[in-house]
PDB file of C-alpha atoms in Angstrom:
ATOM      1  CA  UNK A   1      15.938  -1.813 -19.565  1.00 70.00           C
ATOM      2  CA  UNK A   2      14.449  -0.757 -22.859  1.00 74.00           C
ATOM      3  CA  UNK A   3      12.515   1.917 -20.789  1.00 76.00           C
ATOM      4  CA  UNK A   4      15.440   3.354 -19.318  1.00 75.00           C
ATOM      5  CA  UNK A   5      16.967   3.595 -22.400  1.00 78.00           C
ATOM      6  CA  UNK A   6      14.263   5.521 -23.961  1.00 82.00           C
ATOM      7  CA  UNK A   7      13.984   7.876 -20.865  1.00 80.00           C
ATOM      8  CA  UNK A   8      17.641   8.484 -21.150  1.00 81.00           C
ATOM      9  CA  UNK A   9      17.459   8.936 -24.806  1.00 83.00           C
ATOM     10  CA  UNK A  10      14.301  11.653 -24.462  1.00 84.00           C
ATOM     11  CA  UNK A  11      16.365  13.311 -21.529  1.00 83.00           C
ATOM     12  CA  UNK A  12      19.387  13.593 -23.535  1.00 81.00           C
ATOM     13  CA  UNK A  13      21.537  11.742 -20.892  1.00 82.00           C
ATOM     14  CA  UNK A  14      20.710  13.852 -18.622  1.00 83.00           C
ATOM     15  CA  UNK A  15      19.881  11.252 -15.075  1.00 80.00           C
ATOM     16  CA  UNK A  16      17.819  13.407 -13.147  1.00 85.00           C
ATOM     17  CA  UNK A  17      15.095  13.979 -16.369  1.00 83.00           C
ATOM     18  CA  UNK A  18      15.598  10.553 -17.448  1.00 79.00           C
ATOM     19  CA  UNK A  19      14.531   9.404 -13.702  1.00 78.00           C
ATOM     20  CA  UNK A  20      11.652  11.901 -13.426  1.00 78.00           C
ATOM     21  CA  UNK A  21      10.534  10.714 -16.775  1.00 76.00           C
ATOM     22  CA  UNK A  22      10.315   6.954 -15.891  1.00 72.00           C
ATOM     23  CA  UNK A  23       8.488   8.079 -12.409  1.00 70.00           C
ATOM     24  CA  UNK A  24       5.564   9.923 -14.567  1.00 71.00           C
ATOM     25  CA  UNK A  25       5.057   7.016 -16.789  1.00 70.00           C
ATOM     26  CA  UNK A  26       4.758   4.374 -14.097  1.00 66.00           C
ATOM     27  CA  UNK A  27       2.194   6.491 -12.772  1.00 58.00           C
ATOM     28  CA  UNK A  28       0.006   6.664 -16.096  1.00 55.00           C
ATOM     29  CA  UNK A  29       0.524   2.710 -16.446  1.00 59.00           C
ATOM     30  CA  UNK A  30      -0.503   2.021 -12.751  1.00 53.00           C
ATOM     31  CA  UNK A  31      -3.959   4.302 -13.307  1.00 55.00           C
ATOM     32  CA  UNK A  32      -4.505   2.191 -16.217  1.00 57.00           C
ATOM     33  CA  UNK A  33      -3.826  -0.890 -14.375  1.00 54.00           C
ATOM     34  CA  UNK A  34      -5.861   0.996 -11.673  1.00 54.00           C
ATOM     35  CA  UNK A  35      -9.015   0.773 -13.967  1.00 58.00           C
ATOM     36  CA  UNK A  36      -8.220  -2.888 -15.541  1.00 65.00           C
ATOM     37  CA  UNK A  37      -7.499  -5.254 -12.523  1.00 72.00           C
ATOM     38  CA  UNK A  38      -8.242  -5.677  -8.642  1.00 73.00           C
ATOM     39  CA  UNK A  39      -6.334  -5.536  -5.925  1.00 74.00           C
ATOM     40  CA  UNK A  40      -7.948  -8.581  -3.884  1.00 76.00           C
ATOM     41  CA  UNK A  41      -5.052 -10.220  -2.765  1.00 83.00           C
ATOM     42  CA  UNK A  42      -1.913  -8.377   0.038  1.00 89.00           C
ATOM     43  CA  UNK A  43      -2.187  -8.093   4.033  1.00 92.00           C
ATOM     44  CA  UNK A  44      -3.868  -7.029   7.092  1.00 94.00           C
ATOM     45  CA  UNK A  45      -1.976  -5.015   9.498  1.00 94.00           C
ATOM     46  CA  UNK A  46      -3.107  -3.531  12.828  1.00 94.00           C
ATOM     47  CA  UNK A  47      -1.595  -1.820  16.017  1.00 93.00           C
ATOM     48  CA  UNK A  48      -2.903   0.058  18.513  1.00 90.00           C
ATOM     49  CA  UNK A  49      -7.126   0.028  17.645  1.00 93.00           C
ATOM     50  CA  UNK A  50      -6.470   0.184  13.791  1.00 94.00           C
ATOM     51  CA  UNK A  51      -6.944  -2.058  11.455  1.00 95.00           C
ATOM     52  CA  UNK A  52      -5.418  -2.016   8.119  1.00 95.00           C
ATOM     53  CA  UNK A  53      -5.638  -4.024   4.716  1.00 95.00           C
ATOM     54  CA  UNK A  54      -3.351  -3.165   1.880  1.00 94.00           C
ATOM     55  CA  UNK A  55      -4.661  -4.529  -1.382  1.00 92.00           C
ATOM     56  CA  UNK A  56      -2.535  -5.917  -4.392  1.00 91.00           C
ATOM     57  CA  UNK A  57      -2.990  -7.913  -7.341  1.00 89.00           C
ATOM     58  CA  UNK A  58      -1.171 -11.013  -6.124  1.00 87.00           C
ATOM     59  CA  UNK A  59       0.158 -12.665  -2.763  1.00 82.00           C
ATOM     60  CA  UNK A  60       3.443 -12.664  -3.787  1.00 85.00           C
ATOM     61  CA  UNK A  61       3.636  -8.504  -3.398  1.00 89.00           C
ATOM     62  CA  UNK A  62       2.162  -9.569   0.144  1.00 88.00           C
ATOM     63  CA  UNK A  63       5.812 -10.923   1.053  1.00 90.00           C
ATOM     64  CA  UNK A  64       7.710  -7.935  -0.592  1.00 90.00           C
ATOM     65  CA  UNK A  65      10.196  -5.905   2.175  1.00 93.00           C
ATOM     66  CA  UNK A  66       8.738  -3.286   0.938  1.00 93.00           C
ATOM     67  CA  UNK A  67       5.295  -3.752   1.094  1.00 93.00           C
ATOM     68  CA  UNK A  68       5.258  -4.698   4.084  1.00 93.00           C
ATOM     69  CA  UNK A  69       6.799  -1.739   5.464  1.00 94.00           C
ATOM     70  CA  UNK A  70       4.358   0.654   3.873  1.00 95.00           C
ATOM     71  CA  UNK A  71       1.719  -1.346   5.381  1.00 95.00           C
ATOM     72  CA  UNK A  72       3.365  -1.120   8.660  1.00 95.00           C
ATOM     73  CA  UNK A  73       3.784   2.893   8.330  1.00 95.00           C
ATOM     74  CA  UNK A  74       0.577   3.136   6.834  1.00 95.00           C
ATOM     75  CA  UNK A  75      -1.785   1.252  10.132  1.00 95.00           C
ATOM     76  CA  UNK A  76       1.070   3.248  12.781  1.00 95.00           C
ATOM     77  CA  UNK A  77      -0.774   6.647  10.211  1.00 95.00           C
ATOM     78  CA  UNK A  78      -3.829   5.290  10.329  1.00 95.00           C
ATOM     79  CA  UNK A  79      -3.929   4.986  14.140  1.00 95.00           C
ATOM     80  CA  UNK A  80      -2.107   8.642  14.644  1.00 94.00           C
ATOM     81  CA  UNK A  81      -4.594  10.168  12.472  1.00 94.00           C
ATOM     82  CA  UNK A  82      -7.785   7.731  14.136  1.00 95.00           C
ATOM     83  CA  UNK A  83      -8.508   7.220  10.209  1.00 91.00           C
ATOM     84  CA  UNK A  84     -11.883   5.320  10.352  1.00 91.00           C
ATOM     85  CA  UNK A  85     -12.796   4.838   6.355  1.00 92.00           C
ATOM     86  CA  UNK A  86     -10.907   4.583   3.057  1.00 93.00           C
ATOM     87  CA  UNK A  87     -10.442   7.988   2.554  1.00 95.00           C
ATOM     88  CA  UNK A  88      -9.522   9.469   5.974  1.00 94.00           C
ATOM     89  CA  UNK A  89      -6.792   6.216   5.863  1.00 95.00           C
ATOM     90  CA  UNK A  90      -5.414   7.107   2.364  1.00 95.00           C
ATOM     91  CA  UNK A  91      -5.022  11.020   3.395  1.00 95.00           C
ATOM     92  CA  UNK A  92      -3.073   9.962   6.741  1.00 95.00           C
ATOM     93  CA  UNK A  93       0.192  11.635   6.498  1.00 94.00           C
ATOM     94  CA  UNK A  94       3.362   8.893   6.904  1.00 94.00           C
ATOM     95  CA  UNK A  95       6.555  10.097   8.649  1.00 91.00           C
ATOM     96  CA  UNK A  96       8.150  10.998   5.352  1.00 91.00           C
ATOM     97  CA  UNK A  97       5.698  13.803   4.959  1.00 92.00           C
ATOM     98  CA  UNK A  98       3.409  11.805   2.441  1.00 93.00           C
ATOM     99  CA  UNK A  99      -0.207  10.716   2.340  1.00 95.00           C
ATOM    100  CA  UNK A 100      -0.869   7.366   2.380  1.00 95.00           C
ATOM    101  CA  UNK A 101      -2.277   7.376  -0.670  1.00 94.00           C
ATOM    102  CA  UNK A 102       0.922   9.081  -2.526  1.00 93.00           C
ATOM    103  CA  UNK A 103       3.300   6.420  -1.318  1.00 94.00           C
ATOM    104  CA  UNK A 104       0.807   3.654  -1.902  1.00 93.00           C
ATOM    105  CA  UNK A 105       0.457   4.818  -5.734  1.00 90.00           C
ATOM    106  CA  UNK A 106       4.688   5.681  -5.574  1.00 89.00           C
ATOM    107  CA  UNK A 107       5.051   1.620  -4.833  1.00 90.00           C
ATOM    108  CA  UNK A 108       3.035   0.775  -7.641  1.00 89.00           C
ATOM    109  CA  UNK A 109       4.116   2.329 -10.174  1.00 83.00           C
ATOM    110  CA  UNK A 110       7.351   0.066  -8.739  1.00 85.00           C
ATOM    111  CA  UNK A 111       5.904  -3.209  -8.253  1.00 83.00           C
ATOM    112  CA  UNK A 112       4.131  -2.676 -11.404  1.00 82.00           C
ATOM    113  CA  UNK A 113       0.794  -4.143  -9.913  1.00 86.00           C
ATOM    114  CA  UNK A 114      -2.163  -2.136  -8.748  1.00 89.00           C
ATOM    115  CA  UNK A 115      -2.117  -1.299  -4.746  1.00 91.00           C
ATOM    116  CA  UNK A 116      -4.769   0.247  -3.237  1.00 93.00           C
ATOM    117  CA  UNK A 117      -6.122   0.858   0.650  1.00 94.00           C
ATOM    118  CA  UNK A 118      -8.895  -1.773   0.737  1.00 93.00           C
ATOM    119  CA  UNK A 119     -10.340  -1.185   4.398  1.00 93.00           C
ATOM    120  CA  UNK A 120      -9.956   0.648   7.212  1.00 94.00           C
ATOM    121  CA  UNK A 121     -11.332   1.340  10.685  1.00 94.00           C
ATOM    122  CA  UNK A 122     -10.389   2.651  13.689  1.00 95.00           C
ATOM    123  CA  UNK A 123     -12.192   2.391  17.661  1.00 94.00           C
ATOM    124  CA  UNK A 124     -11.158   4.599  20.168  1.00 91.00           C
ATOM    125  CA  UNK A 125     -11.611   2.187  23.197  1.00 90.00           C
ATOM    126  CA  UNK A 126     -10.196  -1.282  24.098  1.00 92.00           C
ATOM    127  CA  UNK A 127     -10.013  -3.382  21.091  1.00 93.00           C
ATOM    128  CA  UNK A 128      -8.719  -7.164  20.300  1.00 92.00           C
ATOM    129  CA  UNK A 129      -7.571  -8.077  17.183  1.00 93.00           C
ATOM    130  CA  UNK A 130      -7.281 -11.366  15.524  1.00 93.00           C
ATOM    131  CA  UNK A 131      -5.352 -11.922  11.797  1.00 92.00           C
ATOM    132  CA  UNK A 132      -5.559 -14.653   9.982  1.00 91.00           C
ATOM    133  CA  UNK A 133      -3.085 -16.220   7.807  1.00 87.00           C
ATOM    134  CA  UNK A 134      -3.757 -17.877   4.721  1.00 84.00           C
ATOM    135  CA  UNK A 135      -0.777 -19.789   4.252  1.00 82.00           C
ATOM    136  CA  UNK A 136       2.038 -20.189   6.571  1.00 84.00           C
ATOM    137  CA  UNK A 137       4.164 -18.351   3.675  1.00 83.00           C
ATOM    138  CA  UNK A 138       1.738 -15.365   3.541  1.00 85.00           C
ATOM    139  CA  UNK A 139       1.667 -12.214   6.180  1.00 87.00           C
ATOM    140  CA  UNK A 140      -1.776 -12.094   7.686  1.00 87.00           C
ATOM    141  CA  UNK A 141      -4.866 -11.590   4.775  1.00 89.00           C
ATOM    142  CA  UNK A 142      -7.301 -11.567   7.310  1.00 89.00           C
ATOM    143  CA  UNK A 143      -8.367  -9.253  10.012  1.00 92.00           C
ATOM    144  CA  UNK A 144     -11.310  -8.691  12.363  1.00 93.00           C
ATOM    145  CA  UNK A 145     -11.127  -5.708  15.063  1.00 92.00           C
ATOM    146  CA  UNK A 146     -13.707  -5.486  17.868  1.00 92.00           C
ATOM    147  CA  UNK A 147     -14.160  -3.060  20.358  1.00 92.00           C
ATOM    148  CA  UNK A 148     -15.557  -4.194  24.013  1.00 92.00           C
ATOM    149  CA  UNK A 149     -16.212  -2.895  27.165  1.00 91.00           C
ATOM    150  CA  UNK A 150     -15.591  -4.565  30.241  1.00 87.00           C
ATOM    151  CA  UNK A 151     -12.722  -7.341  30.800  1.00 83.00           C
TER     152      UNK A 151
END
């Protein structure tokens, strides 16, 4: 609250700063975090020959709504884009027109905790999956993809 007053007070009422503002200091706090903390805890998500794991700080952010939907958007990217490291995963563009890596760092700076793309991969051929849960609480932490041939 205090933080939204102060935006409001440097934007001189005016909503729109005042919101723009409070979106460019959560970003400079969730770098910081960025550099202070890891982000060993959040879910595994696959579909289609891509496997996805979504990093936070805690297991609780592992049963936000939202969360889980960016991971969800983010492995359905991921599997468009055949992202098969880190990198290509976090510059998969998301069906709102951003990277992966913008709306990853855009939830953060919401949550407050650090996010991050921990692991990707993609195989091209026919793949089983297996996710394991932690806790019965918890979306999957776990994830192994292999590719085969044959039946």
């Amino acid at each position: 609250m205090m933080d939204c007053k102060r935006a409001l007070c440097e934007a001189e009422g005016d909503f729109d700063k005042a919101v723009e503002i409070l979106r460019v200091s959560g970003q400079a706090k969730a770098t910081k975090r960025g550099a202070e903390r890891s982000a060993t805890n959040g879910l595994v998500a696959s579909v289609d020959g891509a496997l996805l794991q979504l990093g936070a700080e805690t297991d609780f952010v592992a049963k936000n709504p939202a969360f889980q939907a960016l991971a969800a958007d983010a492995v359905q990217a991921v599997a468009a884009s055949r992202a098969e490291s880190i990198e290509a995963a976090n510059a998969a563009v998301l069906p709102s027109g951003q990277t992966v890596q913008e709306a990853v760092d855009e939830l953060a700076a919401k949550i407050g905790e650090k996010l991050e793309v921990s692991a990707a991969a993609y195989f091209d051929g026919q793949t089983a999956v297996y996710l394991h849960r932690r806790a019965s609480d918890l979306p999957p932490q776990v994830g192994v993809l292999v590719e085969y041939e044959g039946s």
